[in-house]
PDB file of C-alpha atoms in Angstrom:
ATOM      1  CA  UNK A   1     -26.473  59.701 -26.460  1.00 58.00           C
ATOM      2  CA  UNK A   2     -23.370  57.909 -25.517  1.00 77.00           C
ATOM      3  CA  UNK A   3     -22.856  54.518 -26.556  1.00 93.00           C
ATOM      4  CA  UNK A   4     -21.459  51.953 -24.557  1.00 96.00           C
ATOM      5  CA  UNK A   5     -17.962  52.594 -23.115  1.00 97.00           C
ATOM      6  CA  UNK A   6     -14.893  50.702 -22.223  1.00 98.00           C
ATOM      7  CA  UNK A   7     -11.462  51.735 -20.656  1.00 97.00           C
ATOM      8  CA  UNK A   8      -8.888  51.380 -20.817  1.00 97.00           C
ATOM      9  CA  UNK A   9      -8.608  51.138 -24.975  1.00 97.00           C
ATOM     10  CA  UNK A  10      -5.273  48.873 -24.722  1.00 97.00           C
ATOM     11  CA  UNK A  11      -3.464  47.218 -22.217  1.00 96.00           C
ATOM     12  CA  UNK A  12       0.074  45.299 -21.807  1.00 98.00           C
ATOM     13  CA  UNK A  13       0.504  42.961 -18.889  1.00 98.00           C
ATOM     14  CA  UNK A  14       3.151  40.648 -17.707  1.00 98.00           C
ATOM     15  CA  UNK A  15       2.014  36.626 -17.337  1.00 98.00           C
ATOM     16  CA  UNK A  16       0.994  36.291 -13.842  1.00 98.00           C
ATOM     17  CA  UNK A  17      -0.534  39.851 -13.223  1.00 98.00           C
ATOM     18  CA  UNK A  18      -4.307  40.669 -12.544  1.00 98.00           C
ATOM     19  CA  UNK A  19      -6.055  42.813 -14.822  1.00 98.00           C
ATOM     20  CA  UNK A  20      -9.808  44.723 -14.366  1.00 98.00           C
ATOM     21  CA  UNK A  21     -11.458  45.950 -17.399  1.00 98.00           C
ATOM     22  CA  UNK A  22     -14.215  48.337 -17.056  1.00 98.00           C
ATOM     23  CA  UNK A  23     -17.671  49.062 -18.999  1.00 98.00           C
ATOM     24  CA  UNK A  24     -20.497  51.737 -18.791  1.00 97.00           C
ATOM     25  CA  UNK A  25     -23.765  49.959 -20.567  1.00 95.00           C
ATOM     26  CA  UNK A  26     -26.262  52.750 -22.795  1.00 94.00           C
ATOM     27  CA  UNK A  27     -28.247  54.485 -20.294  1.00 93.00           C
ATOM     28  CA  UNK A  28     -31.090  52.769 -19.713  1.00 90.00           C
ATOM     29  CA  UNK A  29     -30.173  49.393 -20.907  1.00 91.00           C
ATOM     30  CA  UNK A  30     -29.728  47.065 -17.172  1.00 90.00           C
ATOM     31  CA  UNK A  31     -28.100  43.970 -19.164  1.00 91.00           C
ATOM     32  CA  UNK A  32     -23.735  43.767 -19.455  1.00 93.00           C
ATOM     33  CA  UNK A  33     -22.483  41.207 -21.394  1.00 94.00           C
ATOM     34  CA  UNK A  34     -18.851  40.163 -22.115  1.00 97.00           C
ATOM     35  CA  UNK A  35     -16.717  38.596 -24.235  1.00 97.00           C
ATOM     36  CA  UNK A  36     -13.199  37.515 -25.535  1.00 98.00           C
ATOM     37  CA  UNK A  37     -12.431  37.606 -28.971  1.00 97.00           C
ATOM     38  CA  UNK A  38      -9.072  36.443 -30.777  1.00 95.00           C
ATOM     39  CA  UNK A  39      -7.879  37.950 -33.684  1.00 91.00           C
ATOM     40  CA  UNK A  40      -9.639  35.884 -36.709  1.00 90.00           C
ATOM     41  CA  UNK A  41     -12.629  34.956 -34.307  1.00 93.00           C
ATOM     42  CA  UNK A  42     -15.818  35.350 -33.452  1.00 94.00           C
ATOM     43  CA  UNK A  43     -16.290  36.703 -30.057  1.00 96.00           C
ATOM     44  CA  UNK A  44     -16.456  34.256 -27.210  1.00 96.00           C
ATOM     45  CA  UNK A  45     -18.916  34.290 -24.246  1.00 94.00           C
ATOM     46  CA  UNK A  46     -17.707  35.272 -21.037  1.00 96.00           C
ATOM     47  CA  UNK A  47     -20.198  36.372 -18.462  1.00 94.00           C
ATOM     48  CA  UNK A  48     -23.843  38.229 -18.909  1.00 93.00           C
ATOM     49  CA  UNK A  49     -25.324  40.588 -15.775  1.00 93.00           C
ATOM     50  CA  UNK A  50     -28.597  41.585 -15.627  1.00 90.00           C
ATOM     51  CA  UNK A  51     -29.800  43.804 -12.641  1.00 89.00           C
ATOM     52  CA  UNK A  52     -26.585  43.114 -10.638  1.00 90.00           C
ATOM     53  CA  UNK A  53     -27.282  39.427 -10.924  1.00 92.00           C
ATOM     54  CA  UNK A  54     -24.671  37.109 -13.315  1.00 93.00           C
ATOM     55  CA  UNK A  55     -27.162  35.366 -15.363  1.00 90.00           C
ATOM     56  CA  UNK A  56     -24.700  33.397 -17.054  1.00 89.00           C
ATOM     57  CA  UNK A  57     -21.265  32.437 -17.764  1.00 93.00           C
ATOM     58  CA  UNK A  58     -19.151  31.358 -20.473  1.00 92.00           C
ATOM     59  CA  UNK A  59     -16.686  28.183 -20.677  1.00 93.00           C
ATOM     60  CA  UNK A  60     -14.002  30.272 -19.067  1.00 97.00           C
ATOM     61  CA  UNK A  61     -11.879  29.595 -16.067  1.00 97.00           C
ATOM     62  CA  UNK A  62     -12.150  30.640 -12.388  1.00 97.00           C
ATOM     63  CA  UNK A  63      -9.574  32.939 -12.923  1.00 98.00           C
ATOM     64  CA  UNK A  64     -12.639  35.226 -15.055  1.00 98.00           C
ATOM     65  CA  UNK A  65     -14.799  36.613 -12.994  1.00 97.00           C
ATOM     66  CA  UNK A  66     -17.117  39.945 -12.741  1.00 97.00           C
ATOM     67  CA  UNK A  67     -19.156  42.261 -11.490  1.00 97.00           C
ATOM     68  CA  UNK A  68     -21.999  44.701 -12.054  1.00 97.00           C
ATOM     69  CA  UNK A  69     -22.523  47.544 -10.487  1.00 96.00           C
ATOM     70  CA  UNK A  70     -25.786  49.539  -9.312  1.00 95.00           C
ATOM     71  CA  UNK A  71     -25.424  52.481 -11.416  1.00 94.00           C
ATOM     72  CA  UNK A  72     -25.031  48.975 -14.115  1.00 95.00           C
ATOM     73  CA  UNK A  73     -21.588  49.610 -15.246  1.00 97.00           C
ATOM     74  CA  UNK A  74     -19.071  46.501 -15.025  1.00 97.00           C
ATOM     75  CA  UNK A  75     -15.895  45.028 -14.497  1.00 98.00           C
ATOM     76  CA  UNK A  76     -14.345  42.320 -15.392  1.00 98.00           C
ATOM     77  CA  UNK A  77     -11.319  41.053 -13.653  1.00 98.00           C
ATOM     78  CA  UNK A  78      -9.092  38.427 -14.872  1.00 98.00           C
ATOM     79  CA  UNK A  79      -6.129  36.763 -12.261  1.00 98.00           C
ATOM     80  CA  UNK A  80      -2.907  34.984 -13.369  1.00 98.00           C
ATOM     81  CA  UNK A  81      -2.673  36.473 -16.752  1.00 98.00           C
ATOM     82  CA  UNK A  82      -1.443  33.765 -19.423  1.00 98.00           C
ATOM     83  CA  UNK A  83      -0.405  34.433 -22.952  1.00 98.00           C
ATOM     84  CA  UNK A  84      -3.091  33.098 -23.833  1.00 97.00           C
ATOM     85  CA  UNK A  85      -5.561  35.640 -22.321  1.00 98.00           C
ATOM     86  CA  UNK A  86      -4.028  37.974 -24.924  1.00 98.00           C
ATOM     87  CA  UNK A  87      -7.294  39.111 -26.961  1.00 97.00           C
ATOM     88  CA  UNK A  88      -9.866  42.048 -27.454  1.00 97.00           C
ATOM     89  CA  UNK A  89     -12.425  42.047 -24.759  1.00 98.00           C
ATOM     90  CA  UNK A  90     -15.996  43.171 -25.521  1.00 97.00           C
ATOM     91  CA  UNK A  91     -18.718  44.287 -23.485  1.00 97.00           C
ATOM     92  CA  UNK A  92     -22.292  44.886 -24.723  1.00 94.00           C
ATOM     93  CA  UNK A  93     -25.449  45.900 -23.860  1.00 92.00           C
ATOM     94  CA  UNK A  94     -29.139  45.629 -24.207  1.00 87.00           C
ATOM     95  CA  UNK A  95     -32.393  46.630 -22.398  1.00 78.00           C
ATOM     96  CA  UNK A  96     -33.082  43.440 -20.870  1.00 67.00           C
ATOM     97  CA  UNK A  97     -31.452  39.884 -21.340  1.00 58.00           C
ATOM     98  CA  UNK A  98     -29.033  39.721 -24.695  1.00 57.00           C
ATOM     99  CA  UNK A  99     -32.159  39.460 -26.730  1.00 61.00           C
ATOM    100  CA  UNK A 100     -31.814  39.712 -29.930  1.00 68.00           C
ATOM    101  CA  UNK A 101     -29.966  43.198 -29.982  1.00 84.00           C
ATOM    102  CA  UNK A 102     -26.674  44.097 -28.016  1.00 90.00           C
ATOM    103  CA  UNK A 103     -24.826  47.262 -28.784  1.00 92.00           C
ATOM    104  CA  UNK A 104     -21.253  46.763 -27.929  1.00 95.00           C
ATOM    105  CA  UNK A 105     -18.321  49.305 -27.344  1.00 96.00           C
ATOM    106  CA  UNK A 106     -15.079  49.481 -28.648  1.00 96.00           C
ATOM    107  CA  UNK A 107     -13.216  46.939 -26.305  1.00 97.00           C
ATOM    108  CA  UNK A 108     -10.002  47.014 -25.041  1.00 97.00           C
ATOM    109  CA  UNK A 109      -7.236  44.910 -26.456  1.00 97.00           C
ATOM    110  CA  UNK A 110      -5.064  43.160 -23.520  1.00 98.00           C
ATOM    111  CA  UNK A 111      -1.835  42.509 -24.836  1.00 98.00           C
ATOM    112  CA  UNK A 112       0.186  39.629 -21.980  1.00 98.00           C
ATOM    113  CA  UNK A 113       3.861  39.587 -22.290  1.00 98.00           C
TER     114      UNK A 113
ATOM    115  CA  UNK B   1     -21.923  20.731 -28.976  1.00 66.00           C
ATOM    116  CA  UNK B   2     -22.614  24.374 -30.248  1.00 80.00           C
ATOM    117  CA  UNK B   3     -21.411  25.356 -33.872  1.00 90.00           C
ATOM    118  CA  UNK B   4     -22.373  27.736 -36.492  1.00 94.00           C
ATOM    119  CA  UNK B   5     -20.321  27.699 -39.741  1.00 95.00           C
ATOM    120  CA  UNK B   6     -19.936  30.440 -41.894  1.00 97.00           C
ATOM    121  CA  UNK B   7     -17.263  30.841 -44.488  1.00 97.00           C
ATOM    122  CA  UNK B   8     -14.422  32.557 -44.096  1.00 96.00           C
ATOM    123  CA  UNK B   9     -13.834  34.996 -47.225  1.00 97.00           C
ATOM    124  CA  UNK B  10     -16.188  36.355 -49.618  1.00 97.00           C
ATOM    125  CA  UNK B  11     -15.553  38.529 -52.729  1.00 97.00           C
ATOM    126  CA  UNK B  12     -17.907  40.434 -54.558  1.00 97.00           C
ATOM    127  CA  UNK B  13     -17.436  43.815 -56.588  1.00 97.00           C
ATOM    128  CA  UNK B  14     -18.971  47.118 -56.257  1.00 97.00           C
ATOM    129  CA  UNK B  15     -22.922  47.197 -57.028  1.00 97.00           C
ATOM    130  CA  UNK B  16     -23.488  43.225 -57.183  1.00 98.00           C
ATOM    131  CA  UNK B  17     -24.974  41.153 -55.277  1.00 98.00           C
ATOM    132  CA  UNK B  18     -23.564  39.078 -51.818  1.00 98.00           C
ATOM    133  CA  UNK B  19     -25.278  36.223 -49.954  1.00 98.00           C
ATOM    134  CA  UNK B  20     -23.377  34.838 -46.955  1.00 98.00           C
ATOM    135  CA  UNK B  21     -24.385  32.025 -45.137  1.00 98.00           C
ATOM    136  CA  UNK B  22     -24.670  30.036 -41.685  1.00 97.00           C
ATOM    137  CA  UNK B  23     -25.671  26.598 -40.587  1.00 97.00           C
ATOM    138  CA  UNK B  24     -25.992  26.291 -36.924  1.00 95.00           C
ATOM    139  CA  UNK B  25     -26.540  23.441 -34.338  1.00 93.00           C
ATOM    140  CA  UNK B  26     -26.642  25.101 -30.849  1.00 86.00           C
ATOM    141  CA  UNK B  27     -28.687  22.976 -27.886  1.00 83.00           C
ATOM    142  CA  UNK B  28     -31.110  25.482 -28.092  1.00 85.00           C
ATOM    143  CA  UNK B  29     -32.491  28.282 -29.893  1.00 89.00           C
ATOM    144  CA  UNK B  30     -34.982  31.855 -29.827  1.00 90.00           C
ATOM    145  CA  UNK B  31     -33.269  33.326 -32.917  1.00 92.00           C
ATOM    146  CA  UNK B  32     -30.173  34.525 -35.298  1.00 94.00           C
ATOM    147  CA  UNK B  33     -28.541  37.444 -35.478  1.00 94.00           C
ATOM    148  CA  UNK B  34     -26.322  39.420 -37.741  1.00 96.00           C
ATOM    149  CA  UNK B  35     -23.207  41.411 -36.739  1.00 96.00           C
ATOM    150  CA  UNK B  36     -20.777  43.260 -38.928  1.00 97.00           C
ATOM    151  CA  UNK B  37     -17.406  44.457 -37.460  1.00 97.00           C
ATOM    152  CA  UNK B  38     -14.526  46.783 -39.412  1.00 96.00           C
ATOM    153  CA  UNK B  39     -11.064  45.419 -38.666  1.00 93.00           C
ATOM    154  CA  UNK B  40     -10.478  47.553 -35.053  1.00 89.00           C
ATOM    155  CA  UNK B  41     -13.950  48.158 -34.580  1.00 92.00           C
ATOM    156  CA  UNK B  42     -16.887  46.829 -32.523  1.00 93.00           C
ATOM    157  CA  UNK B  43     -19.487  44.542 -33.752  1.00 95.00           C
ATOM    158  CA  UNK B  44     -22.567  46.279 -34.664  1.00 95.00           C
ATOM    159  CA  UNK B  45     -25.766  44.954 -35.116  1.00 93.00           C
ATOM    160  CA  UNK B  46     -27.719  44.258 -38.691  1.00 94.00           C
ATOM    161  CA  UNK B  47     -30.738  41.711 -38.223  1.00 93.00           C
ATOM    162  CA  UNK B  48     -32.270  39.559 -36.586  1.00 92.00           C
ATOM    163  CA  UNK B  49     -34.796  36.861 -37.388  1.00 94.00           C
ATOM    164  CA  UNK B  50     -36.625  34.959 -35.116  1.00 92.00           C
ATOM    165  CA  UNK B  51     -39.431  33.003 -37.599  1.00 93.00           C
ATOM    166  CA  UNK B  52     -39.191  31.638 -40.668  1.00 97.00           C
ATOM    167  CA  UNK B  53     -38.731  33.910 -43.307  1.00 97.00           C
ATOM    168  CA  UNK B  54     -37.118  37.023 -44.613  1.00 97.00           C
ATOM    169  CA  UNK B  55     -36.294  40.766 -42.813  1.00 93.00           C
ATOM    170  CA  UNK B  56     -34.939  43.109 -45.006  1.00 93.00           C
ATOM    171  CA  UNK B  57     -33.424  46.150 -43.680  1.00 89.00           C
ATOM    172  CA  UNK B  58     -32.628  48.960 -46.288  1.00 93.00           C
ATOM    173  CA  UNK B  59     -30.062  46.619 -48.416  1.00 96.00           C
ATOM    174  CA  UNK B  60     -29.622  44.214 -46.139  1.00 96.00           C
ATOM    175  CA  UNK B  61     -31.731  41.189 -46.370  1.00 97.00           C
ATOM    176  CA  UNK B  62     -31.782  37.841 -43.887  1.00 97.00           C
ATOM    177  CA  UNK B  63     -33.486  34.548 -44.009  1.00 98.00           C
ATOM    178  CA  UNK B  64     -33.914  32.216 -41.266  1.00 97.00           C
ATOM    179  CA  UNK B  65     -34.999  28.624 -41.847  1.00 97.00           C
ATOM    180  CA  UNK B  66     -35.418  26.914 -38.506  1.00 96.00           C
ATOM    181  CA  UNK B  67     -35.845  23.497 -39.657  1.00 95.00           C
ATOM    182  CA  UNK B  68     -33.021  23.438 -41.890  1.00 96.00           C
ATOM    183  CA  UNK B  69     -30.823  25.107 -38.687  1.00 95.00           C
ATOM    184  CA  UNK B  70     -29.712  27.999 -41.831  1.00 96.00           C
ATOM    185  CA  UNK B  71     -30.200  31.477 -42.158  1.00 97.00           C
ATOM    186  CA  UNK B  72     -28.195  33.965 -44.680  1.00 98.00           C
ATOM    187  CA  UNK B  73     -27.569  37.393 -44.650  1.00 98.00           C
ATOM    188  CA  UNK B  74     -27.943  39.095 -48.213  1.00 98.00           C
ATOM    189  CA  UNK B  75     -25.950  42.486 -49.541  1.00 97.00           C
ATOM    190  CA  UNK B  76     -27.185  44.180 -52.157  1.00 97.00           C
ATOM    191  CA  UNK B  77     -26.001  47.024 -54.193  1.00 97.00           C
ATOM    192  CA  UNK B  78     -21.930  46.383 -52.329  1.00 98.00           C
ATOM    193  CA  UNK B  79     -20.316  49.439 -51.754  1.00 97.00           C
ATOM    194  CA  UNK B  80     -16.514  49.585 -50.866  1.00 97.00           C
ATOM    195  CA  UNK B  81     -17.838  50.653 -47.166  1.00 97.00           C
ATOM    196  CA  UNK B  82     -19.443  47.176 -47.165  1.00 98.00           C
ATOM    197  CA  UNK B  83     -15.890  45.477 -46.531  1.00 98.00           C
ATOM    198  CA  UNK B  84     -16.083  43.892 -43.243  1.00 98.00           C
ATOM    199  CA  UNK B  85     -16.597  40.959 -40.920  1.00 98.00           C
ATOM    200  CA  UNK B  86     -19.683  39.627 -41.133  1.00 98.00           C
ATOM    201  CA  UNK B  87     -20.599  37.205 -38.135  1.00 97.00           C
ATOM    202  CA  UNK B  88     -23.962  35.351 -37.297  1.00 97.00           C
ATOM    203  CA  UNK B  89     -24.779  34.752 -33.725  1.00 95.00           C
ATOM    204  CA  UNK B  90     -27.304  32.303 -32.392  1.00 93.00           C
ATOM    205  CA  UNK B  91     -29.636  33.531 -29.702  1.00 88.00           C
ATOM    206  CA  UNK B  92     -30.092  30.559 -27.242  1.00 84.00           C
ATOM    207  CA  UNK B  93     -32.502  29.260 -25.074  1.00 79.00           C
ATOM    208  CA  UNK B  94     -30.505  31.137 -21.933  1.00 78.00           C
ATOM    209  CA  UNK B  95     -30.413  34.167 -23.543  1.00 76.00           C
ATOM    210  CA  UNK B  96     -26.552  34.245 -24.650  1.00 84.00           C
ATOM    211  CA  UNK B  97     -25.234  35.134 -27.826  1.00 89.00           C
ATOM    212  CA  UNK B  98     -22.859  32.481 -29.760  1.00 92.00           C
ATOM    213  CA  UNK B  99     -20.966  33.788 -32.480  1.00 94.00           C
ATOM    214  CA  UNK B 100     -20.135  32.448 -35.890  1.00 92.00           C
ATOM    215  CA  UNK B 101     -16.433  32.204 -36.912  1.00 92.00           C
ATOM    216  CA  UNK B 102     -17.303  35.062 -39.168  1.00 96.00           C
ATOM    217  CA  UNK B 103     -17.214  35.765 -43.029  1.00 98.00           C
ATOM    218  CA  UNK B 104     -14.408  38.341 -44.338  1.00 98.00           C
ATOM    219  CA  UNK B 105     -16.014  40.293 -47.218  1.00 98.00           C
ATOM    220  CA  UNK B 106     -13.461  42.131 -49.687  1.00 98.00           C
ATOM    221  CA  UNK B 107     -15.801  44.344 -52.091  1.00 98.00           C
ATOM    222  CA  UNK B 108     -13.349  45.630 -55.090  1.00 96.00           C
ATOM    223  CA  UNK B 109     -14.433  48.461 -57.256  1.00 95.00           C
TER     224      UNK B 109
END
């Protein structure tokens, strides 16, 4: 069974651009979550989907936001790059909420010049 | 606010013995998980405790003590593999997962 996937792997971006990250959850599990994490951190909340629905949200500007899809694959889509921004980006999965088990893919690292 | 603390390195040598811990103060809480992530890899799950008490999983071991907000994860029998990031995450009461700054664990032969 496939795990869950994210493309692209890596990504370089000028300050300013828009970028859209994409994730397909384990088939079967309805719950996306994301997250930002800096090198030498634990990842950061960003958003959490659950049938379609966001469920919750991180302490993240407007400039985050996503999506969830029917077939429950996800996007997230991030406006006005800033250095900052510059991190590995994780999305994970479970059956229903987070619970106490996510499965997360590989992520891909944005890189903002 | 929300915190857990962890330390940050741990070093231990092939075959002992490695007990890594986390105090947490979160606004709410269903539980604590473990995560342990290779440097370029994802985070993959370990444990997760939701009572009082102690789960052991093969050699990995973790005790949760709600009232004293602390829970450890224990390694037993370290083998080189066993080199990673080791992060706890609190479960809260909205279903999110909050991550520990996570514990670096060198094992040395």
């Amino acid at each position: 069974d496939a795990g869950v996937t994210q493309s692209p792997t890596h990504l370089i971006k000028t300050r300013g651009q828009h970028v859209t990250l994409r994730c397909s959850p384990i088939s079967g599990h309805k719950s996306v979550s994301w997250y930002q994490q800096v090198l030498g951190q634990g990842p950061q909340f960003i958003f959490q989907y659950y049938e379609k629905e966001e469920r919750g949200r991180g302490n993240f500007p407007d400039r985050f936001s996503a999506r969830q899809f029917p077939n429950y694959s996800s996007e997230l889509n991030v406006n006005a790059l800033l250095l900052g921004d510059s991190a590995l980006y994780l999305c994970a999965s479970s059956w229903g909420g987070q619970g106490a088990k996510a499965f997360f893919g590989q992520g891909t690292r944005l890189t903002v010049v | 606010g929300q915190s857990l603390e962890q330390p940050s390195e741990v070093t231990a040598v092939e075959g002992a013995i490695v007990q890594i811990n986390c105090t947490y103060q979160t606004s709410g809480f269903y539980g604590l998980s473990w995560y342990q992530q290779h440097d370029g890899g994802a985070p993959t799950f370990l444990s997760y405790n939701a009572l009082d008490g102690l789960e052991e999983t093969g050699r990995f071991s973790s005790f949760l003590s709600r009232s004293d907000s602390y829970g450890y994860l224990l390694l037993q029998e370290l083998q080189m593999k066993d080199s990673a990031s080791y992060f706890c995450a609190v479960r809260d009461n909205t279903d999110k997962l909050i991550f520990g700054t996570g514990t670096r664990l060198q094992v040395f032969p």
